[in-house]
Coordinates of C-alpha atoms and ligand atoms in Angstrom, one line a residue:
M15 CA -25.1 28.1 -1.2
K16 CA -26.3 31.2 -3.1
T17 CA -27.6 30.2 -6.6
S18 CA -28.5 33.6 -8.2
Y19 CA -26.1 36.4 -9.0
D20 CA -26.1 39.5 -11.2
L21 CA -22.8 38.5 -12.7
V22 CA -21.0 35.1 -12.9
V23 CA -17.3 35.1 -14.0
I24 CA -15.9 31.8 -15.1
G25 CA -12.2 31.8 -14.6
G26 CA -10.2 33.6 -11.9
G27 CA -7.1 34.6 -13.9
P28 CA -6.1 38.2 -14.3
G29 CA -9.0 38.8 -16.7
G30 CA -11.6 37.1 -14.6
Y31 CA -10.6 38.2 -11.1
E32 CA -10.3 41.9 -12.2
A33 CA -13.7 41.7 -13.9
A34 CA -15.2 40.2 -10.7
I35 CA -13.7 42.9 -8.5
R36 CA -14.8 45.7 -10.8
G37 CA -18.3 44.2 -11.0
A38 CA -18.5 44.2 -7.2
Q39 CA -17.3 47.8 -7.1
L40 CA -20.2 48.7 -9.5
G41 CA -22.7 47.2 -7.1
F42 CA -23.3 43.8 -8.8
S43 CA -23.6 40.6 -6.8
V44 CA -20.7 38.5 -8.2
A45 CA -19.5 34.9 -8.2
C46 CA -16.1 34.0 -9.7
I47 CA -15.8 30.3 -10.5
E48 CA -12.2 29.0 -10.6
K49 CA -11.2 25.3 -10.7
R50 CA -7.4 25.7 -10.4
V51 CA -5.4 23.7 -7.8
H52 CA -1.8 24.9 -7.5
K53 CA 0.6 22.9 -5.3
G54 CA -2.3 21.1 -3.7
E55 CA -4.4 24.3 -2.8
P56 CA -7.3 25.9 -4.7
A57 CA -5.8 29.0 -6.2
L58 CA -6.9 32.2 -7.9
G59 CA -4.7 34.3 -10.3
G60 CA -4.8 32.0 -13.3
T61 CA -1.9 31.2 -15.5
C62 CA -0.4 34.6 -14.8
L63 CA 0.1 34.4 -11.1
N64 CA 0.6 30.6 -10.7
V65 CA 2.6 29.4 -13.7
G66 CA 3.1 32.4 -15.9
C67 CA 4.1 36.0 -15.6
I68 CA 5.0 36.0 -11.9
P69 CA 6.9 32.8 -11.3
S70 CA 8.9 33.3 -14.6
K71 CA 9.8 36.9 -13.5
A72 CA 10.9 35.6 -10.1
L73 CA 13.3 33.2 -11.8
L74 CA 14.4 35.8 -14.3
D75 CA 15.3 38.0 -11.4
S76 CA 17.2 35.3 -9.4
S77 CA 19.1 34.1 -12.4
H78 CA 20.0 37.6 -13.5
R79 CA 21.3 38.4 -10.0
Y80 CA 23.4 35.2 -10.0
E81 CA 24.9 35.9 -13.4
A82 CA 25.6 39.6 -12.6
T83 CA 27.2 38.7 -9.3
K84 CA 29.3 36.1 -11.0
H85 CA 30.4 38.0 -14.1
E86 CA 29.8 41.7 -13.7
L87 CA 31.0 42.7 -10.2
A88 CA 34.7 42.4 -11.0
D89 CA 34.4 45.4 -13.4
H90 CA 33.2 47.5 -10.5
G91 CA 36.2 46.5 -8.5
I92 CA 34.1 44.2 -6.3
S93 CA 35.5 40.8 -5.6
T94 CA 33.4 37.9 -4.2
G95 CA 34.3 34.4 -3.2
D96 CA 32.8 31.5 -4.9
V97 CA 29.3 32.3 -6.2
N98 CA 26.9 29.5 -5.9
I99 CA 23.2 29.0 -6.5
D100 CA 20.8 27.0 -4.4
I101 CA 18.1 26.0 -6.8
A102 CA 15.8 24.7 -4.1
K103 CA 15.9 28.0 -2.3
M104 CA 15.4 29.9 -5.6
L105 CA 12.3 27.9 -6.3
E106 CA 11.1 28.3 -2.8
R107 CA 11.4 32.1 -3.2
K108 CA 9.4 31.9 -6.4
D109 CA 6.7 29.8 -4.7
S110 CA 6.4 32.1 -1.8
I111 CA 5.9 35.2 -4.1
V112 CA 3.2 33.2 -6.0
K113 CA 1.5 32.2 -2.8
G114 CA 1.5 35.7 -1.4
L115 CA 0.0 37.1 -4.5
T116 CA -2.7 34.4 -5.0
A117 CA -3.7 34.7 -1.4
G118 CA -3.8 38.5 -1.9
V119 CA -6.3 38.0 -4.8
A120 CA -8.4 35.7 -2.6
G121 CA -8.4 38.5 0.1
L122 CA -9.4 41.1 -2.5
L123 CA -12.4 39.0 -3.7
K124 CA -13.5 38.4 -0.2
G125 CA -13.0 42.1 0.8
N126 CA -15.1 43.2 -2.2
G127 CA -17.9 40.7 -1.4
V128 CA -17.2 38.4 -4.4
D129 CA -18.0 34.7 -3.9
W130 CA -15.2 32.5 -5.0
L131 CA -16.7 29.2 -6.1
Q132 CA -14.0 26.6 -6.1
G133 CA -14.7 24.3 -9.0
W134 CA -15.7 24.1 -12.7
G135 CA -18.1 26.5 -14.4
T136 CA -20.0 25.4 -17.5
L137 CA -22.3 27.7 -19.4
V138 CA -25.4 25.7 -20.0
D139 CA -27.8 28.3 -21.4
G140 CA -26.6 31.7 -22.5
K141 CA -29.6 32.6 -24.7
S142 CA -32.2 33.2 -22.0
A143 CA -32.4 36.5 -20.0
D144 CA -31.5 34.5 -16.9
K145 CA -28.3 32.6 -17.9
K146 CA -27.7 29.2 -16.5
V147 CA -24.3 28.1 -15.3
K148 CA -23.5 24.6 -13.9
F149 CA -21.1 24.7 -11.0
T150 CA -19.2 21.5 -10.2
A151 CA -17.5 21.7 -6.9
L152 CA -13.8 20.7 -6.6
A153 CA -14.4 19.3 -3.1
D154 CA -17.1 16.7 -3.9
D155 CA -18.1 17.0 -7.6
A156 CA -21.5 18.2 -6.5
E157 CA -23.3 20.0 -9.2
T158 CA -25.4 23.2 -8.6
E159 CA -27.3 25.3 -11.2
I160 CA -26.6 29.0 -10.8
T161 CA -28.5 31.7 -12.6
A162 CA -27.0 35.0 -13.6
K163 CA -28.1 38.1 -15.5
Y164 CA -24.6 38.4 -17.0
V165 CA -21.8 35.9 -17.6
I166 CA -18.1 36.7 -18.4
L167 CA -16.1 33.8 -19.9
A168 CA -12.5 34.1 -18.8
A169 CA -11.1 30.5 -19.0
G170 CA -7.7 31.5 -20.5
S171 CA -5.4 29.3 -22.4
V172 CA -3.1 26.2 -22.1
P173 CA 0.2 25.3 -23.9
I174 CA -0.1 24.0 -27.4
E175 CA 1.1 20.4 -27.6
I176 CA 2.9 19.0 -30.7
P177 CA 2.8 15.3 -31.6
V178 CA 6.6 15.2 -32.5
A179 CA 7.5 16.2 -28.9
K180 CA 5.0 14.9 -26.4
T181 CA 5.5 16.2 -22.9
D182 CA 6.1 13.7 -20.2
G183 CA 6.4 16.1 -17.3
E184 CA 10.0 15.0 -16.5
F185 CA 12.3 15.2 -19.5
I186 CA 10.1 16.9 -22.1
V187 CA 8.1 19.7 -20.4
D188 CA 6.0 22.7 -21.2
S189 CA 6.5 26.2 -19.6
T190 CA 5.0 25.0 -16.3
G191 CA 7.6 22.2 -16.0
A192 CA 10.4 24.5 -17.0
L193 CA 9.6 26.6 -13.9
E194 CA 10.3 23.6 -11.7
F195 CA 13.7 22.0 -12.7
S196 CA 15.2 20.9 -9.4
E197 CA 18.7 21.2 -10.9
V198 CA 20.3 23.1 -13.7
P199 CA 20.2 20.9 -16.9
K200 CA 23.6 20.6 -18.4
R201 CA 22.1 20.7 -21.9
L202 CA 18.7 22.2 -22.4
G203 CA 16.7 22.2 -25.7
V204 CA 13.9 24.6 -26.3
I205 CA 11.4 24.3 -29.1
G206 CA 10.1 27.8 -30.1
A207 CA 12.1 31.0 -30.0
G208 CA 9.1 33.0 -28.9
V209 CA 8.5 34.8 -25.7
I210 CA 8.6 31.8 -23.3
G211 CA 11.6 30.2 -25.1
L212 CA 13.6 33.4 -24.8
E213 CA 12.6 34.1 -21.2
L214 CA 12.9 30.6 -19.7
G215 CA 15.8 29.7 -22.0
S216 CA 17.6 32.8 -20.5
V217 CA 16.8 31.7 -17.0
W218 CA 18.5 28.3 -17.3
R219 CA 21.3 29.6 -19.5
R220 CA 22.3 32.2 -16.9
L221 CA 22.3 29.4 -14.3
G222 CA 24.8 27.4 -16.4
A223 CA 22.9 25.3 -18.9
E224 CA 24.0 25.1 -22.5
V225 CA 20.8 26.2 -24.3
V226 CA 19.8 25.4 -27.9
V227 CA 16.6 27.1 -29.1
Y228 CA 14.9 25.7 -32.2
E229 CA 12.7 28.0 -34.3
A230 CA 10.7 26.7 -37.2
M231 CA 10.3 30.1 -38.9
P232 CA 13.1 31.5 -41.1
E233 CA 13.2 34.8 -39.3
F234 CA 13.9 35.4 -35.6
L235 CA 11.2 37.2 -33.6
A236 CA 9.2 38.1 -36.7
V237 CA 6.5 39.9 -34.6
A238 CA 9.0 42.6 -33.6
D239 CA 10.4 45.5 -35.7
K240 CA 13.2 44.1 -37.8
E241 CA 15.9 46.4 -36.5
I242 CA 15.0 45.4 -32.9
S243 CA 14.8 41.7 -33.6
K244 CA 18.2 41.9 -35.4
E245 CA 19.8 43.6 -32.4
A246 CA 18.1 41.3 -29.9
A247 CA 19.3 38.2 -31.8
K248 CA 22.9 39.6 -31.7
L249 CA 22.8 40.3 -28.0
L250 CA 21.1 37.0 -27.0
K251 CA 23.5 35.0 -29.1
K252 CA 26.4 36.8 -27.5
Q253 CA 25.0 35.8 -24.1
G254 CA 25.2 32.2 -25.3
L255 CA 21.6 31.3 -26.4
D256 CA 22.2 29.2 -29.4
I257 CA 19.1 30.2 -31.5
R258 CA 18.6 28.1 -34.7
V259 CA 16.1 29.6 -37.0
D260 CA 14.5 27.7 -40.0
T261 CA 14.9 24.5 -38.0
K262 CA 12.0 22.0 -37.6
V263 CA 12.0 19.5 -34.9
T264 CA 10.7 16.3 -36.4
N265 CA 11.0 14.0 -33.4
A266 CA 11.9 14.1 -29.7
E267 CA 12.1 11.0 -27.5
V268 CA 13.5 10.0 -24.2
V269 CA 16.3 7.4 -24.6
N270 CA 18.1 6.2 -21.5
G271 CA 17.2 9.3 -19.5
E272 CA 18.2 11.8 -22.2
V273 CA 16.1 13.6 -24.8
V274 CA 17.1 12.8 -28.3
V275 CA 15.9 15.6 -30.7
T276 CA 15.9 15.1 -34.4
T277 CA 15.7 18.2 -36.6
D278 CA 15.3 19.0 -40.2
V279 CA 17.4 22.0 -41.4
K280 CA 16.6 22.8 -45.0
G281 CA 16.4 19.1 -45.8
E282 CA 19.3 18.0 -43.7
T283 CA 18.5 15.7 -40.7
K284 CA 20.5 16.3 -37.5
T285 CA 20.3 14.7 -34.0
E286 CA 21.2 16.2 -30.7
T287 CA 20.9 15.1 -27.1
F288 CA 19.6 17.1 -24.1
D289 CA 19.0 16.6 -20.4
K290 CA 15.7 18.5 -20.7
L291 CA 13.5 19.8 -23.5
I292 CA 11.0 22.7 -23.2
V293 CA 8.2 22.8 -25.7
C294 CA 6.9 26.3 -26.0
V295 CA 5.3 26.8 -29.4
G296 CA 2.4 29.0 -28.4
R297 CA -0.8 28.6 -26.4
R298 CA -4.4 27.8 -27.3
A299 CA -7.7 29.0 -25.9
Y300 CA -9.1 26.7 -23.3
S301 CA -12.8 25.9 -23.5
E302 CA -13.1 22.3 -22.3
K303 CA -16.0 22.0 -19.8
L304 CA -16.7 25.7 -20.3
L305 CA -19.4 25.4 -22.9
A306 CA -22.2 22.9 -22.7
E307 CA -23.6 21.7 -26.0
G308 CA -26.4 24.0 -27.1
C309 CA -25.3 26.8 -24.8
G310 CA -25.3 29.0 -27.9
I311 CA -21.8 30.5 -28.0
E312 CA -20.1 30.8 -31.3
L313 CA -16.4 29.9 -31.7
T314 CA -13.9 31.0 -34.3
E315 CA -12.2 28.6 -36.7
R316 CA -9.2 28.6 -34.3
G317 CA -11.4 27.6 -31.3
L318 CA -11.4 31.1 -29.7
V319 CA -14.7 32.5 -28.4
A320 CA -15.9 34.9 -31.1
V321 CA -16.3 38.5 -29.7
D322 CA -16.6 42.0 -31.0
D323 CA -14.3 45.0 -30.0
Q324 CA -16.2 45.3 -26.7
C325 CA -15.8 41.5 -25.9
K326 CA -19.5 40.8 -26.5
T327 CA -20.1 37.3 -27.7
N328 CA -23.0 36.5 -30.1
L329 CA -25.3 36.1 -27.0
D330 CA -26.8 39.2 -25.2
G331 CA -25.3 39.5 -21.8
V332 CA -22.5 37.0 -22.3
Y333 CA -19.0 38.4 -22.7
A334 CA -15.6 36.7 -23.2
I335 CA -12.1 38.1 -22.4
G336 CA -8.4 37.4 -22.2
D337 CA -6.6 34.5 -23.8
L338 CA -9.9 32.9 -24.7
V339 CA -10.5 35.6 -27.4
R340 CA -8.7 37.2 -30.3
G341 CA -5.6 39.4 -29.8
P342 CA -2.4 38.9 -28.0
M343 CA -2.3 36.5 -25.0
L344 CA -1.2 39.0 -22.4
A345 CA -2.2 39.5 -18.8
H346 CA -2.6 43.3 -19.1
K347 CA -4.8 42.8 -22.2
A348 CA -7.0 40.3 -20.3
M349 CA -7.3 42.7 -17.3
E350 CA -8.3 45.7 -19.4
E351 CA -10.9 43.6 -21.3
G352 CA -12.3 42.3 -18.0
M353 CA -12.8 45.9 -16.8
M354 CA -14.2 47.0 -20.1
A355 CA -16.7 44.1 -20.2
V356 CA -18.1 44.9 -16.8
E357 CA -18.3 48.6 -17.4
R358 CA -20.1 48.0 -20.7
I359 CA -22.6 45.7 -18.7
H360 CA -23.0 48.6 -16.3
G361 CA -23.9 50.9 -19.3
E362 CA -20.6 52.8 -19.6
K363 CA -18.7 53.4 -22.8
A364 CA -15.4 51.8 -21.8
Q365 CA -13.1 50.7 -24.6
V366 CA -9.7 49.0 -24.8
N367 CA -7.3 50.6 -27.3
Y368 CA -5.9 47.6 -29.0
D369 CA -3.5 49.8 -30.9
T370 CA -1.5 50.5 -27.8
I371 CA -1.1 47.1 -26.1
I372 CA 2.5 46.9 -25.1
S373 CA 4.6 43.7 -25.6
V374 CA 7.6 43.0 -23.3
I375 CA 10.0 40.1 -23.5
Y376 CA 11.8 40.1 -20.1
T377 CA 15.2 39.0 -21.3
H378 CA 18.2 41.1 -20.3
P379 CA 18.2 43.6 -21.9
E380 CA 14.4 43.6 -22.3
I381 CA 12.8 43.7 -25.7
A382 CA 9.6 45.8 -25.8
W383 CA 7.4 47.6 -28.2
V384 CA 4.1 49.5 -28.6
G385 CA 2.3 50.3 -31.8
L386 CA 3.4 49.7 -35.4
S387 CA 6.8 48.4 -36.4
E388 CA 8.4 50.1 -39.4
Q389 CA 7.4 47.2 -41.6
A390 CA 3.8 47.1 -40.4
A391 CA 3.5 50.9 -40.8
I392 CA 4.7 50.6 -44.4
E393 CA 2.3 47.7 -45.1
K394 CA -0.5 49.8 -43.8
G395 CA 0.3 52.4 -46.4
Y396 CA 2.0 55.0 -44.3
E397 CA 4.9 57.1 -45.6
V398 CA 7.2 56.3 -42.7
K399 CA 9.9 58.1 -41.0
T400 CA 12.0 56.5 -38.2
G401 CA 14.6 57.6 -35.7
S402 CA 16.7 55.4 -33.5
F403 CA 19.3 55.9 -30.8
S404 CA 22.0 53.5 -29.6
L405 CA 22.4 53.0 -25.8
A406 CA 26.1 52.8 -26.5
A407 CA 25.9 56.6 -26.4
N408 CA 23.6 57.0 -23.4
G409 CA 25.5 58.1 -20.3
R410 CA 23.2 56.4 -17.8
A411 CA 23.1 53.1 -19.6
L412 CA 26.9 53.2 -19.8
A413 CA 27.3 54.1 -16.1
Q414 CA 25.1 51.1 -15.3
G415 CA 27.2 48.8 -17.5
E416 CA 24.1 48.5 -19.8
G417 CA 25.3 50.4 -22.9
V418 CA 23.8 48.0 -25.4
G419 CA 20.7 48.0 -27.6
L420 CA 18.7 50.8 -29.1
I421 CA 15.4 52.7 -28.9
K422 CA 13.5 53.4 -32.1
V423 CA 10.5 55.5 -33.0
V424 CA 8.2 55.1 -36.0
A425 CA 6.1 57.9 -37.3
D426 CA 3.9 59.0 -40.1
A427 CA 6.1 61.2 -42.3
K428 CA 3.2 63.3 -43.5
T429 CA 1.7 64.2 -40.2
D430 CA 4.7 63.6 -37.8
R431 CA 2.3 61.5 -35.7
L432 CA 4.0 58.8 -33.5
L433 CA 2.9 55.3 -34.7
G434 CA 5.2 53.1 -32.6
M435 CA 8.1 52.8 -30.1
H436 CA 10.4 49.9 -30.0
A437 CA 13.3 49.1 -27.7
V438 CA 15.9 46.5 -26.9
A439 CA 17.4 48.1 -23.8
V440 CA 17.7 48.0 -20.1
G441 CA 14.2 48.7 -18.7
A442 CA 12.7 48.6 -22.3
G443 CA 9.4 47.4 -20.8
D444 CA 9.0 50.6 -18.8
I445 CA 10.5 52.9 -21.5
V446 CA 8.0 52.0 -24.1
H447 CA 5.2 53.1 -21.8
Q448 CA 6.3 56.6 -22.8
G449 CA 5.4 55.7 -26.3
M450 CA 2.1 54.3 -25.2
I451 CA 1.1 57.5 -23.4
A452 CA 2.4 59.6 -26.3
M453 CA 0.3 57.6 -28.8
E454 CA -2.8 57.8 -26.6
F455 CA -2.4 61.6 -26.7
V456 CA -1.8 61.5 -30.4
S457 CA 1.6 63.0 -30.0
S458 CA 4.0 63.9 -32.7
I459 CA 7.7 63.3 -33.0
E460 CA 8.0 67.1 -32.6
D461 CA 6.2 66.8 -29.2
L462 CA 8.9 64.3 -28.0
Q463 CA 11.6 66.5 -29.4
L464 CA 10.3 69.5 -27.4
M465 CA 10.1 67.8 -24.1
T466 CA 12.9 68.0 -21.5
F467 CA 14.1 64.5 -20.5
A468 CA 16.0 64.2 -17.2
H469 CA 19.8 63.7 -17.5
P470 CA 21.2 61.1 -17.0
T471 CA 18.4 58.7 -17.7
V472 CA 17.9 55.9 -20.2
S473 CA 14.8 57.7 -21.3
E474 CA 17.0 60.4 -22.8
A475 CA 17.5 57.8 -25.6
V476 CA 13.7 58.3 -26.4
H477 CA 14.4 62.0 -26.8
E478 CA 17.4 61.4 -29.0
A479 CA 15.6 58.8 -31.1
A480 CA 12.8 61.4 -31.7
L481 CA 15.5 64.0 -32.6
S482 CA 17.2 61.5 -34.9
A483 CA 14.0 61.1 -36.9
D484 CA 14.7 64.6 -38.2
G485 CA 18.5 64.2 -38.3
R486 CA 18.9 66.2 -35.1
A487 CA 20.3 63.7 -32.6
I488 CA 23.1 65.3 -30.6
H489 CA 25.0 62.3 -29.5
A490 CA 25.2 60.6 -32.9
I491 CA 26.6 61.7 -36.2
Q492 CA 23.7 61.9 -38.6
R493 CA 24.1 62.2 -42.3
K494 CA 20.5 63.4 -42.7
K495 CA 20.0 67.1 -43.3
R496 CA 19.0 68.9 -40.1
K497 CA 15.4 70.1 -40.1
Ligands
FAD10 P1 -5.7 32.6 -17.3 O1 -4.7 33.4 -16.6 O2 -5.3 31.4 -18.1 O3 -6.9 32.3 -16.3 C1 -8.0 31.5 -16.6 C2 -8.4 30.7 -15.4 O4 -9.6 30.1 -15.7 C3 -7.4 29.5 -15.1 O5 -6.9 29.7 -13.8 C4 -8.3 28.3 -15.3 O6 -8.0 27.3 -14.2 C5 -9.7 28.8 -15.1 N1 -10.7 28.0 -15.8 C6 -10.6 27.6 -17.1 N2 -11.8 26.9 -17.4 C7 -12.6 27.0 -16.3 C8 -13.8 26.5 -16.0 N3 -14.6 25.8 -16.9 N4 -14.3 26.7 -14.8 C9 -13.6 27.3 -13.8 N5 -12.4 27.8 -14.1 C10 -11.8 27.6 -15.3 N6 1.6 37.8 -19.9 C11 2.0 39.0 -19.7 O7 1.3 40.0 -20.0 N7 3.3 39.3 -19.2 C12 4.1 38.3 -18.9 O8 5.2 38.5 -18.4 C13 3.7 36.9 -19.1 N8 4.5 35.9 -18.8 C14 4.0 34.6 -19.0 C15 4.9 33.6 -18.7 C16 4.5 32.3 -18.9 C17 5.4 31.2 -18.6 C18 3.2 32.0 -19.4 C19 2.7 30.6 -19.7 C20 2.3 33.1 -19.7 C21 2.8 34.4 -19.5 N9 1.9 35.5 -19.9 C22 2.4 36.7 -19.7 C23 0.6 35.3 -20.4 C24 -0.5 35.5 -19.3 O9 -0.2 34.5 -18.3 C25 -1.9 35.3 -19.9 O10 -2.0 36.1 -21.0 C26 -2.9 35.6 -18.9 O11 -2.8 34.8 -17.7 C27 -4.3 35.4 -19.5 O12 -5.2 35.8 -18.5 P2 -6.7 35.1 -18.5 O13 -7.4 35.6 -17.3 O14 -7.3 35.3 -19.9 O15 -6.5 33.5 -18.4
NAI11 P1 5.0 32.4 -29.0 O1 3.9 32.5 -29.9 O2 5.6 33.6 -28.4 O3 6.3 31.7 -29.6 C1 6.2 30.4 -30.2 C2 7.3 30.3 -31.2 O4 7.4 28.9 -31.5 C3 7.1 31.0 -32.4 O5 8.3 31.8 -32.7 C4 6.8 30.0 -33.5 O6 7.3 30.3 -34.8 C5 7.6 28.8 -32.9 N1 7.1 27.5 -33.3 C6 5.8 27.1 -33.4 N2 5.8 25.8 -33.8 C7 7.1 25.4 -33.8 C8 7.7 24.1 -34.0 N3 7.0 23.0 -34.3 N4 9.0 24.0 -34.0 C9 9.8 25.1 -33.7 N5 9.3 26.3 -33.5 C10 7.9 26.5 -33.5 O7 4.5 31.3 -27.8 P2 5.1 31.0 -26.4 O8 6.5 31.4 -26.3 O9 4.8 29.6 -26.2 O10 4.2 31.9 -25.5 C11 2.8 31.7 -25.5 C12 2.1 33.0 -25.2 O11 2.3 33.4 -23.8 C13 2.6 34.1 -26.0 O12 1.7 34.3 -27.0 C14 2.7 35.3 -25.1 O13 1.7 36.2 -25.4 C15 2.5 34.8 -23.7 N6 3.6 35.1 -22.9 C16 3.9 36.4 -22.7 C17 5.0 36.8 -22.0 C18 5.3 38.2 -21.8 O14 4.5 39.0 -22.1 N7 6.5 38.6 -21.4 C19 6.0 35.8 -21.4 C20 5.6 34.4 -21.8 C21 4.5 34.1 -22.5

């Protein structure tokens, strides 16, 4: 076994495996240490490919097709017989997508000459010029000391557990368990109306579960622009997601094969019973077995590895990326940080623009944004102007039966510069990429007004939202004076 590398990456999730591949492209000898075993097999791809982004989107797609077939086709004059769902088949499809992708990553590492070491990596000494990493093999627990000029820590995150609702893997589960229900729960409780609660709550609701989502905060989706979260709440409630804000779960226990949930709603105690309960109240950085005592790495108060804007830790030559460090816990953010870290090691000036990291919640319609919300822009001291456009007046959305939601732009009123784009709309996740590109090129609202958007497309609503910022939207009556 080779014991000396230019670069050792600990963690083979989207952050780690992309860093490893980029390192090999730049001519480094690279090892990527990953300890994950998924469905009995060692697996690369991290949370994202195995139990996160990909399997959740596979189930979102299956459940959306089921619901649309059942409830939307009649409007098109299409009749079907009984529409049924085979849950085992749906899960099998998800698993085969995951397997294909994780095997693909293994192929990419091999093809690029990266050694995948199957087991645990522990940074033992990060202070010396030659870093020391202990590798503990999954196969036989054998320990090997590996030296590296550079180390990237990419150990990711795990679900936060709460004492009032301890997961048991069967009735009370985390997001991983919620990807594996073998039948549709009749009643499903969800703790946390965040990204996972909305996505996985939607999956099982579409398949027939009655879903109650408990949210401790008084406001729904406080991270989003208020106009967007208000519209999203309206649409999701209409779909049947019973979202209860300002509701604290004080206890959840399994009694006779059912989950009894006790809540406190403004001082009033209530009890409800469910077949299953999902706990999704956020994730925490995962650094167990990653850092040996005395390895020299500084952590933040919240247990994240402390890094600067370039993902450098306090130790020369040691970087940390992805869910293990500050910032949103998103796969694309982890990937870009991985590439930036390696390119920095190689002496280049790569930089992630943290102001344009896109957020997407893959409900239907999707909820997505980039940049500042109206409220955040005001808090930052901008004199703000906004424009929004309802999809109820967008021809393409209506033709697709998707005429709900809105697109909104936020700009600096003084300079006209675009500060944010927000959408709750069919394909919102793709649409806000236009905002991301526009912001990267320091575009103004006027730039968006002057461009010719294809008709009929949902993107025309971006054009109209930009026009509406100056009272010039064509397919809306605007009281503002035309500029
Ligand atoms: P991870 O993907 O967590 O990978 C870290 C890897 O390191 C893990 O495989 C772990 O086994 C390994 N590891 C840890 N410690 C060690 C060690 N000491 N030695 C060896 N290996 C170790 N994000 C999005 O952007 N879009 C989405 O649609 C999306 N959907 C999601 C859905 C769900 C249900 C969940 C749970 C998450 C979702 N995310 C999504 C978040 C996304 O999965 C994470 O942000 C992303 O995986 C973080 O990448 P990472 O490389 O930092 O860490
Ligand atoms: P989250 O942070 O998105 O949402 C957690 C929610 O739970 C918050 O609204 C919070 O107020 C609430 N909460 C916290 N404690 C609570 C309690 N005791 N009772 C009731 N509510 C409580 O976290 P989530 O959904 O677990 O997702 C974790 C991470 O995974 C997210 O940060 C996200 O970045 C990532 N993810 C991203 C996806 C995407 O990009 N589409 C999809 C799924 C996850």
